[in-house]
Coordinates of C-alpha atoms in Angstrom, one line a residue:
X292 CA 150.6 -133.1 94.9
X293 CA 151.8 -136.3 92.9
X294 CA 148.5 -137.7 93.4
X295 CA 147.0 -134.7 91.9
X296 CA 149.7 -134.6 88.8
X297 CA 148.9 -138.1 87.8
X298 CA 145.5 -137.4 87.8
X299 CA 145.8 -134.1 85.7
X300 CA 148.5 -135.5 83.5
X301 CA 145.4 -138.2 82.7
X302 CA 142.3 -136.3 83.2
X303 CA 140.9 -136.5 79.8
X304 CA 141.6 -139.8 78.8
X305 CA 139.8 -141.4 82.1
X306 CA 142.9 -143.6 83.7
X307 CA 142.2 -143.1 87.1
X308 CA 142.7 -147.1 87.6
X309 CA 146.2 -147.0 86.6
X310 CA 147.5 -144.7 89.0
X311 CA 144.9 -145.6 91.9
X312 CA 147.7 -147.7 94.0
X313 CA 147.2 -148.7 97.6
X314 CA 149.0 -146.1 100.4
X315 CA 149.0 -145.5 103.2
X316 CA 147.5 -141.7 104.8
X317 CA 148.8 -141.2 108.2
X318 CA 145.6 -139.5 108.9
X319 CA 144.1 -143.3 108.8
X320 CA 145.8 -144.0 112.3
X321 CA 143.7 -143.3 115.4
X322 CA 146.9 -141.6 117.4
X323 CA 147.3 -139.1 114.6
X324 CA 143.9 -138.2 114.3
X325 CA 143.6 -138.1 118.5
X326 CA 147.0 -135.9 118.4
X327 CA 145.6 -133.4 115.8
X328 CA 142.0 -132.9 117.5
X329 CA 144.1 -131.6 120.7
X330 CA 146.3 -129.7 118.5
X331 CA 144.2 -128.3 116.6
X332 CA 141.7 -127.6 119.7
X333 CA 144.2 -125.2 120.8
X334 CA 145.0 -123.6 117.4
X335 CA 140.8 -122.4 117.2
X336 CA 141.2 -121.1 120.5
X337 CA 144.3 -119.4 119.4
X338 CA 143.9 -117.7 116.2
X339 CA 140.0 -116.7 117.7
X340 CA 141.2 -115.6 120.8
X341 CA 144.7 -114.2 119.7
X342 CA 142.9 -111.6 117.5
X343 CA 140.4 -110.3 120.4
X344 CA 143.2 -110.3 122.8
X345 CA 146.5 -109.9 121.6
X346 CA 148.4 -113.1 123.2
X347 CA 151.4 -113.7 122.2
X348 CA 152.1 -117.3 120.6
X349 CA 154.4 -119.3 123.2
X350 CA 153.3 -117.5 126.6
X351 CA 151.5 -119.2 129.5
X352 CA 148.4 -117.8 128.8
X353 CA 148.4 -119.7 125.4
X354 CA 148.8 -122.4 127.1
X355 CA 145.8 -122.2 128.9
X356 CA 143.5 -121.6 126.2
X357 CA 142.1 -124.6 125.8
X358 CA 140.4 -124.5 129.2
X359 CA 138.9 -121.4 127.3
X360 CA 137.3 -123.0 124.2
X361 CA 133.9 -122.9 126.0
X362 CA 134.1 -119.2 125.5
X363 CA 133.7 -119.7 121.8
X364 CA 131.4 -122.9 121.6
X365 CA 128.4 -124.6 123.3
X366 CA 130.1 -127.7 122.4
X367 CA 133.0 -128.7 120.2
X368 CA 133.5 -132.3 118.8
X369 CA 137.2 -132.9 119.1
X370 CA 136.9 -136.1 116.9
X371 CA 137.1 -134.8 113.5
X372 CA 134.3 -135.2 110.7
X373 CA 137.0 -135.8 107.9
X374 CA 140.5 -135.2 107.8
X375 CA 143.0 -134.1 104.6
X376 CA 146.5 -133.5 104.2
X377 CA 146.1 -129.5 104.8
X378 CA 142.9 -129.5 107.1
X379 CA 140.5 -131.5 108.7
X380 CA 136.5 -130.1 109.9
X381 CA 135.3 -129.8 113.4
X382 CA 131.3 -130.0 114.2
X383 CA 130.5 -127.6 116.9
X384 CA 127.5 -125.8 118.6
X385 CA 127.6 -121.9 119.1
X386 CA 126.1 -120.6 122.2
X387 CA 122.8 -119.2 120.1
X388 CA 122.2 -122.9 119.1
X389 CA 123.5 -122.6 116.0
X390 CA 125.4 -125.8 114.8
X391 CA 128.8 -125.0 112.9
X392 CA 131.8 -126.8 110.5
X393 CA 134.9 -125.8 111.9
X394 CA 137.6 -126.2 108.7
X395 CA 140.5 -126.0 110.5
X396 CA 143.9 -125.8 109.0
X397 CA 146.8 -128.4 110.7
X398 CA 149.6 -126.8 112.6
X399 CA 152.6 -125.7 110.6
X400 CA 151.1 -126.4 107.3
X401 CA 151.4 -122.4 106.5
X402 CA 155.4 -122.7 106.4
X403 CA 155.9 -126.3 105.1
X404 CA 154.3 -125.3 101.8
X405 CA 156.8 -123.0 100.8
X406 CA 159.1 -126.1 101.4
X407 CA 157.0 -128.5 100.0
X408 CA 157.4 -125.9 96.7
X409 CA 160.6 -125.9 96.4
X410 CA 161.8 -129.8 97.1
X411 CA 158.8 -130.2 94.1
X412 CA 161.2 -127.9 92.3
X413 CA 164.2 -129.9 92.9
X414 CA 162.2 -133.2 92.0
X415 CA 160.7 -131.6 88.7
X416 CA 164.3 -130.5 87.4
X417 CA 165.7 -133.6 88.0
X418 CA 163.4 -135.8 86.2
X419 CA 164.4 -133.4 83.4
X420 CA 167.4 -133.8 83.6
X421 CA 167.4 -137.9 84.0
X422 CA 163.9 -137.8 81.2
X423 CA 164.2 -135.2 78.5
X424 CA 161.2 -136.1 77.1
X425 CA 159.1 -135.2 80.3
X426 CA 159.0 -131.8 81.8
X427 CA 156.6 -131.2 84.4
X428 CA 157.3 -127.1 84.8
X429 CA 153.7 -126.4 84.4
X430 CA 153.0 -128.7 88.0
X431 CA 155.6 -126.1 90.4
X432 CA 154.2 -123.0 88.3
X433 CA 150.5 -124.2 89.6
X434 CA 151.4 -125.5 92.8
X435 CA 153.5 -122.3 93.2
X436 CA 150.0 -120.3 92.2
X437 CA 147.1 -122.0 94.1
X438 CA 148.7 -123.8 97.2
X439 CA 149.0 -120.0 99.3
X440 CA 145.3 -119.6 98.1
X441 CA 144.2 -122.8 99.2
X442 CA 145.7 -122.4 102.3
X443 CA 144.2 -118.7 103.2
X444 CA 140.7 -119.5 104.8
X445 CA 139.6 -116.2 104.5
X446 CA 139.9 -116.7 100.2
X447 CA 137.9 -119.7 100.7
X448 CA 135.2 -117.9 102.6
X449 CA 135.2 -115.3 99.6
X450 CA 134.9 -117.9 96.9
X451 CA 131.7 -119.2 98.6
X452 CA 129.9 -116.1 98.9
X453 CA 130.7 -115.4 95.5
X454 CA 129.8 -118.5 94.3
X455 CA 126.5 -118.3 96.1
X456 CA 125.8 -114.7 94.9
X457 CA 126.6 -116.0 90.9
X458 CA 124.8 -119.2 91.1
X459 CA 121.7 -118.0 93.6
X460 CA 118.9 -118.7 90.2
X461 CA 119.7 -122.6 90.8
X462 CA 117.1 -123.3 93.7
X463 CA 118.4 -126.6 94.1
X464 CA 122.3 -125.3 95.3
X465 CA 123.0 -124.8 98.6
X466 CA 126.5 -123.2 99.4
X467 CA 127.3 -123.0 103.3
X468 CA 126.8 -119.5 105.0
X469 CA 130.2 -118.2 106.7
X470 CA 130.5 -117.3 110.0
X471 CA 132.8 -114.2 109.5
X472 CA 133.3 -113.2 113.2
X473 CA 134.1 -116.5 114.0
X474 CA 136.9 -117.4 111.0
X475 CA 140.9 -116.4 110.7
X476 CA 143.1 -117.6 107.6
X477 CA 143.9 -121.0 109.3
X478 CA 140.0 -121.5 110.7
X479 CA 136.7 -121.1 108.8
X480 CA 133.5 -121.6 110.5
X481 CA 130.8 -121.7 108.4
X482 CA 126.9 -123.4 108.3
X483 CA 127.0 -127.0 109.3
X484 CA 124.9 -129.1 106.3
X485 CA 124.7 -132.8 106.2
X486 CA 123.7 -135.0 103.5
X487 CA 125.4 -138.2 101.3
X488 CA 128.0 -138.3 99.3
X489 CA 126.7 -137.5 95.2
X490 CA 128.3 -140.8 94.4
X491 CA 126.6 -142.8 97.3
X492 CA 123.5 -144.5 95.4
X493 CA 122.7 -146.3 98.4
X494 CA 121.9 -143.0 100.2
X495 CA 119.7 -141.8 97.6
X496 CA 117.7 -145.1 97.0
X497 CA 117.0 -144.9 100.6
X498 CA 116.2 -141.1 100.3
X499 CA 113.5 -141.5 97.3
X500 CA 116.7 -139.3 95.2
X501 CA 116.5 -139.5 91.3
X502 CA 119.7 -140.1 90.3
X503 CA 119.3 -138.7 86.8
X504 CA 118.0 -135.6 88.3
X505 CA 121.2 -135.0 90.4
X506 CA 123.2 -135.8 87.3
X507 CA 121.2 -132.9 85.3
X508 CA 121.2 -130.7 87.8
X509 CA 125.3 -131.0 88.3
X510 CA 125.4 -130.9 84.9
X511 CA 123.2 -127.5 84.7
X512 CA 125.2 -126.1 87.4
X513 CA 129.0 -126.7 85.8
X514 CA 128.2 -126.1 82.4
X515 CA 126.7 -122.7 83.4
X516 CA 130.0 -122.1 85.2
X517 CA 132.3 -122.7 82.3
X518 CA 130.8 -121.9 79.6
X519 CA 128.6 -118.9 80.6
X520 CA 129.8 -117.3 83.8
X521 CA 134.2 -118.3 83.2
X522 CA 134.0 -118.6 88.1
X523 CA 134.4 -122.6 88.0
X524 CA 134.9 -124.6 91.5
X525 CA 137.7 -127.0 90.3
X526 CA 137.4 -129.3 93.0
X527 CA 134.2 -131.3 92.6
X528 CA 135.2 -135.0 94.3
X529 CA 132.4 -136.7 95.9
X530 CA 133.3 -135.2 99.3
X531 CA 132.7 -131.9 98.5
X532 CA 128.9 -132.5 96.7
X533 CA 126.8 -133.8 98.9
X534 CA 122.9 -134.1 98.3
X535 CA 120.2 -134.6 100.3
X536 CA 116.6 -133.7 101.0
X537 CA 115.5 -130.1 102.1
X538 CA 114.5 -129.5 105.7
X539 CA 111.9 -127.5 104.8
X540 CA 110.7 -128.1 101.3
X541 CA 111.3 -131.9 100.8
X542 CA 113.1 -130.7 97.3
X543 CA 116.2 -132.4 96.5
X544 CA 119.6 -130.3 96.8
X545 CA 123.4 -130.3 95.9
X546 CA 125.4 -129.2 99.0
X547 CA 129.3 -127.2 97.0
X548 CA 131.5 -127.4 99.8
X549 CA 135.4 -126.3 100.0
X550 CA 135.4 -123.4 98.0
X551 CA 139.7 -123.1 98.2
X552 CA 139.9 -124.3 94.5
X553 CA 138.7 -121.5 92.1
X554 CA 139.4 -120.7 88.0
X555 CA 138.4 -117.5 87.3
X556 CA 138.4 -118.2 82.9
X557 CA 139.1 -114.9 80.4
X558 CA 136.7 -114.1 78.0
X559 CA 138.8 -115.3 74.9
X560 CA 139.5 -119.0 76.6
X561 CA 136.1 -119.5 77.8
X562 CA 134.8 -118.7 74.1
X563 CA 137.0 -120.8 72.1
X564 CA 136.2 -123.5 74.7
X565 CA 132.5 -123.6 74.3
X566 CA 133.3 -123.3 70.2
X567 CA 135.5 -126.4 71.0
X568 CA 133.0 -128.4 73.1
X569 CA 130.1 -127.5 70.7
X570 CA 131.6 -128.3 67.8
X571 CA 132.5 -131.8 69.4
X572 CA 129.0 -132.5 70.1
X573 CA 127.9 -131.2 66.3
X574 CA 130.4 -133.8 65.4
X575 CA 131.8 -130.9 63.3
X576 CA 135.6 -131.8 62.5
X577 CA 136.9 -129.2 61.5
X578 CA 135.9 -127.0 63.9
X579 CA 137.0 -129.4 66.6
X580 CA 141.0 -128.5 65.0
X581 CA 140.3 -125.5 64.8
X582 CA 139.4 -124.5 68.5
X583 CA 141.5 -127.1 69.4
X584 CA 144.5 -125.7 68.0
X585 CA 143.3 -122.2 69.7
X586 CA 143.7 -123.5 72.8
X587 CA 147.2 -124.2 72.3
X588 CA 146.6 -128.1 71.0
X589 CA 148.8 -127.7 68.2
X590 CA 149.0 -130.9 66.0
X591 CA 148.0 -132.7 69.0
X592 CA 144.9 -131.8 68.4
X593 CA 142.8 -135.3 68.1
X594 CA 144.7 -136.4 71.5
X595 CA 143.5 -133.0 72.9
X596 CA 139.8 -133.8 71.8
X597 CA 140.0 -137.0 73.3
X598 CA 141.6 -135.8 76.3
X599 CA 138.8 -133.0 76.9
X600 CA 135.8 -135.5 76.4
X601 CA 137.3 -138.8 77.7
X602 CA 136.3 -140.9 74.6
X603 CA 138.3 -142.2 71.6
X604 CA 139.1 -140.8 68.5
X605 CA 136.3 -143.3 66.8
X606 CA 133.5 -142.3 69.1
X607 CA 134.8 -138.6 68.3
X608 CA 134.2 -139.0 64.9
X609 CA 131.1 -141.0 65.1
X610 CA 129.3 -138.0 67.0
X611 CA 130.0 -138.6 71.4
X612 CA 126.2 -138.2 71.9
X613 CA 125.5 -140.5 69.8
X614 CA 127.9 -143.0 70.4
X615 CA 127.4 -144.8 74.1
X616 CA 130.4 -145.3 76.7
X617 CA 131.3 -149.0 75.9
X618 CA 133.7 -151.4 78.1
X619 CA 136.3 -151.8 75.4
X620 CA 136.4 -148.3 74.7
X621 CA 137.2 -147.8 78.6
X622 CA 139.8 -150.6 77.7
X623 CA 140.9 -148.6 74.7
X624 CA 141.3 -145.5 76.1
X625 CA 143.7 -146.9 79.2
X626 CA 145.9 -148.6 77.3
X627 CA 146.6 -145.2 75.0
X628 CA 147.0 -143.3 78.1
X629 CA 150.2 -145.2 78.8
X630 CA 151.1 -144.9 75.2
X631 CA 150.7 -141.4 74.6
X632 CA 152.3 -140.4 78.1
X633 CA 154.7 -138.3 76.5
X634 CA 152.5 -136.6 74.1
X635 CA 150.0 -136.0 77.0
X636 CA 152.9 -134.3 78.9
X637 CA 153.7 -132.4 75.9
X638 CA 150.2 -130.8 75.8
X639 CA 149.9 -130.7 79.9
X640 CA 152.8 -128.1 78.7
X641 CA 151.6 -125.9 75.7
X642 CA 147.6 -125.5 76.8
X643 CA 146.7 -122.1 78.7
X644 CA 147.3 -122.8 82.3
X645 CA 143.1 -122.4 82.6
X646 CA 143.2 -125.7 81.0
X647 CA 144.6 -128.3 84.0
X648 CA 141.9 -127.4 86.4
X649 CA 139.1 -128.0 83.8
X650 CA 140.8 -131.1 82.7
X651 CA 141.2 -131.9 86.5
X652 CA 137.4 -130.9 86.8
X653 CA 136.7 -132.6 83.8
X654 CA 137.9 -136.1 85.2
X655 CA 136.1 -136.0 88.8
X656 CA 132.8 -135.1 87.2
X657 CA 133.3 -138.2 84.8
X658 CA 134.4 -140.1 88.4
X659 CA 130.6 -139.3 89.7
X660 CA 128.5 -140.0 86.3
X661 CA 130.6 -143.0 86.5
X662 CA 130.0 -143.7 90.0
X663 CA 126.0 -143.1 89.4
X664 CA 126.0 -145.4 85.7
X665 CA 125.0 -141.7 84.1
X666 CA 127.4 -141.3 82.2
X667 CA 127.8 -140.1 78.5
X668 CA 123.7 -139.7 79.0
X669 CA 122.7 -137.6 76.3
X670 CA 120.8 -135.4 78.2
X671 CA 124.1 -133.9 80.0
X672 CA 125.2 -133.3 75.8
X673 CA 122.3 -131.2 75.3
X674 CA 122.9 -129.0 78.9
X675 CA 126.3 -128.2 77.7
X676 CA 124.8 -127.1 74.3
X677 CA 122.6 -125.1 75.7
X678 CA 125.4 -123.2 77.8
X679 CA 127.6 -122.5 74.7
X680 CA 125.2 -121.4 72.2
X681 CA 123.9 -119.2 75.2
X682 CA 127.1 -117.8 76.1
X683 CA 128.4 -116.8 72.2
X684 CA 125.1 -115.6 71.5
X685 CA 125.6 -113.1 73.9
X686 CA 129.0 -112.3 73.5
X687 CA 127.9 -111.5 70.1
X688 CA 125.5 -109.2 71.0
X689 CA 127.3 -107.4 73.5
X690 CA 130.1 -106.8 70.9
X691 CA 127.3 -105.7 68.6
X692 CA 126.2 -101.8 68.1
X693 CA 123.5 -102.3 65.4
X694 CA 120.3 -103.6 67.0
X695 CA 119.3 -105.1 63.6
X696 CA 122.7 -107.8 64.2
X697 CA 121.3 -108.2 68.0
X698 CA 118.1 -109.1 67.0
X699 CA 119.2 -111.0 64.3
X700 CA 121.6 -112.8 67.2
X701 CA 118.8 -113.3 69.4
X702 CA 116.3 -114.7 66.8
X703 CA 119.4 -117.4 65.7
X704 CA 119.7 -118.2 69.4
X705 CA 116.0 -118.8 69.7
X706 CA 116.3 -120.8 66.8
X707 CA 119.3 -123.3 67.7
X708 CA 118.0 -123.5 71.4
X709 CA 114.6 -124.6 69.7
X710 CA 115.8 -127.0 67.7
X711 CA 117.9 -128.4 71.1
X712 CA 114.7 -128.7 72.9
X713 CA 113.1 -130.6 70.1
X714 CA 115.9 -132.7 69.6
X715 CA 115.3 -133.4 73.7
X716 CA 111.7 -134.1 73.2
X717 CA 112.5 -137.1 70.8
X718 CA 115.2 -138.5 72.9
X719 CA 112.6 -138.4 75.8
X720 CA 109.9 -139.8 72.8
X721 CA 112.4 -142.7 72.1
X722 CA 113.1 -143.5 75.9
X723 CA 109.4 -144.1 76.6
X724 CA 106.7 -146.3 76.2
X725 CA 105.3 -144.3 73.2
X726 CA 109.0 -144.9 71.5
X727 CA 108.8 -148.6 72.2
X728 CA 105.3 -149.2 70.5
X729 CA 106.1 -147.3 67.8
X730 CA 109.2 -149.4 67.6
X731 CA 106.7 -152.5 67.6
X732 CA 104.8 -151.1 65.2
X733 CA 107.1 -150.2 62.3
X734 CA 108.4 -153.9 63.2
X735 CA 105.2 -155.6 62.2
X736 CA 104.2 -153.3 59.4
X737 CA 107.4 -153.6 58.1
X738 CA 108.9 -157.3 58.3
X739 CA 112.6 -158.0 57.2
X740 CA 113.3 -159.1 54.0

């Protein structure tokens, strides 16, 4: 959970480097891992078999259960696929054939979070008390919201059906089908899907994957969940998007697993958020204080700005599309982080609670585009234009009773969204062969003075 506040407390402003310090994860030693795979091994065959049967947790018959697991599976793979701090993920065969991911939850974690909560507590009120000028309230009142629903399988299972139902127009996503009859709250079972990591360029140079095309289409597919549909997966690190190649249609796919991590946004937030992020890409400043200061950014609000989009103040007001990513503005924005720690604490504390998963969000979506040299392409600007011009065009109209203002809505939306797919058209004009010629062209009809 400190690993997760340091990278919230710095999510906009891109320091993952200064907090990325060596450590150690038990889960890294071979006799834990081969210690958990028995343990666990009996908890499937527990919390399966406990709720056809009825046994009772500590009798003999328990113990015997896992002589029993072939009751459930044509084969399990003790050795686990990946391991966390709260669960690790099983591959195993059902009896039909069908091949499975077992998430299975680590014994005990259910009654150690509630601990974990409360010495977090202690911790939080102490550096209060020692620090004045860093209070860190808003980390217990989240860990105190979304740890019980991270840990309840069941939830999880919920959030991917729903996410699969809302998101079902996007051919190219693929959310894993759960296996209800075989899940409790502590084990999910669900379709087993392989593919590489979305930060693994090796994988998809050997693959034949565009890496652009994954970017867009990641891009397409969070953009529509923030600033259209408000149901955003807040937990998008490279081990939890995979992409590969489809089976069956050769057409590349983006793989949304662990579903435990959910923001469900209200109408208002979500609405001064897209005003917010369009404005930033209109370069339009007062607008950008404005929404800023809506979502609770106070007088803070060029650190806020900076914090949502990950670039300096400069590039900010230069316009962030049309300003590239540099190395010294990387270098830039570190060194402020550890100067405006305080201040970024201070907002961490007065923004809508929405706010830390979508910075959170924010920052491990940046992680990939970095990973995959996409990033600040212009092309993912002009997605997240789309989105928002979409999404307050039809707020509009739903608010609207006179179908004169809804066509008059709809015919502005046409409008803008024209005007974003010509502006597209020239970028792609510019990239090309017919942009550098041109660029020849006006050089030798028009020589320097």
């Amino acid at each position: 959970m400190a690993k997760w506040f340091l990278r919230l407390g710095a999510a906009g402003l891109t320091v993952s480097s200064l907090y990325a310090a060596t450590h150690v994860d038990p889960n890294d030693f071979g006799i834990i891992r081969i210690g958990r795979a028995v343990a666990t091994t009996a908890m499937i065959s527990y919390d399966y078999i406990t709720s056809l049967r009825g046994l009772e947790y500590g009798t003999e018959e328990y113990e015997s259960i896992k002589s029993k697991i072939t009751q459930l599976f044509a084969s399990f793979e003790e050795t686990p696929l990946g391991a966390a701090s709260w669960a690790q993920v099983h591959k195993a065969v059902l009896h039909d054939g069908r091949t499975v991911a077992l998430k299975v939850q680590h014994p005990k974690v259910q009654s150690q979070c509630t601990k974990d909560i409360m010495l977090m507590e202690v911790l939080v009120q102490c550096i209060a008390w020692i620090f004045p000028n860093f209070s860190f309230t808003w980390l217990v009142d989240e860990a105190k919201k979304n740890m019980p629903l991270e840990l309840d399988f069941l939830k999880e299972g919920h959030n991917a059906e729903e996410m699969a139902e809302k998101f079902k127009h996007f051919r190219f996503l693929k959310v894993p089908k759960i296996h209800w009859e075989l899940s409790t709250r502590r084990v999910l079972t669900m379709e087993f899907m392989e593919g590489g990591q979305v930060n693994d360029r090796k994988y998809m140079r050997e693959n034949g994957i565009d890496v652009n095309k994954i970017c867009q289409n990641l891009g397409k597919l969070y953009s529509e969940m923030i600033f259209v549909n408000g149901f955003v997966h807040c937990d998008p690190h490279p081990g939890n998007v995979l992409v590969r190649k489809s089976p069956q249609t050769n057409k590349v796919e983006i793989v949304l697993l662990d579903h435990g991590l959910y923001q469900t946004l209200t109408e208002e937030f979500r609405l001064d958020y897209c005003h917010l992020w369009y404005s930033l890409i209109k370069t339009d400043m007062k607008g950008i204080e404005t929404y800023s200061r809506r979502l609770g950014a106070g007088d803070l609000y060029p650190l806020f700005a900076c914090m949502v989009t990950a670039r300096s103040w400069a590039s900010i007001t230069k316009g962030i599309d049309q300003t590239p990513v540099t190395k010294n503005e990387d270098v830039e924005i570190r060194l402020n982080a550890a100067k405006y720690l305080p201040r970024i604490n201070e907002l961490l504390n007065k923004v809508p609670r929405q706010m830390l998963l979508l910075l959170k969000t924010n920052d491990l979506l940046r992680g990939i585009e970095t990973s995959l040299h996409t990033r600040a392409n212009a092309s993912s600007f002009i997605i997240m234009s789309r989105c928002c011009v979409r999404a307050v065009s039809r707020y509009e109209r739903d608010a609207s009773k006179s179908w004169f203002r809804k066509l008059k809505i709809s015919m502005a939306e046409a409008l803008v969204l024209w005007q974003i797919n010509l502006y597209e058209i020239l970028l792609w004009i510019k990239a090309s062969f017919l942009g550098s010629w041109i660029d020849s062209f006006q050089a030798q009809n028009h020589p320097p003075q």
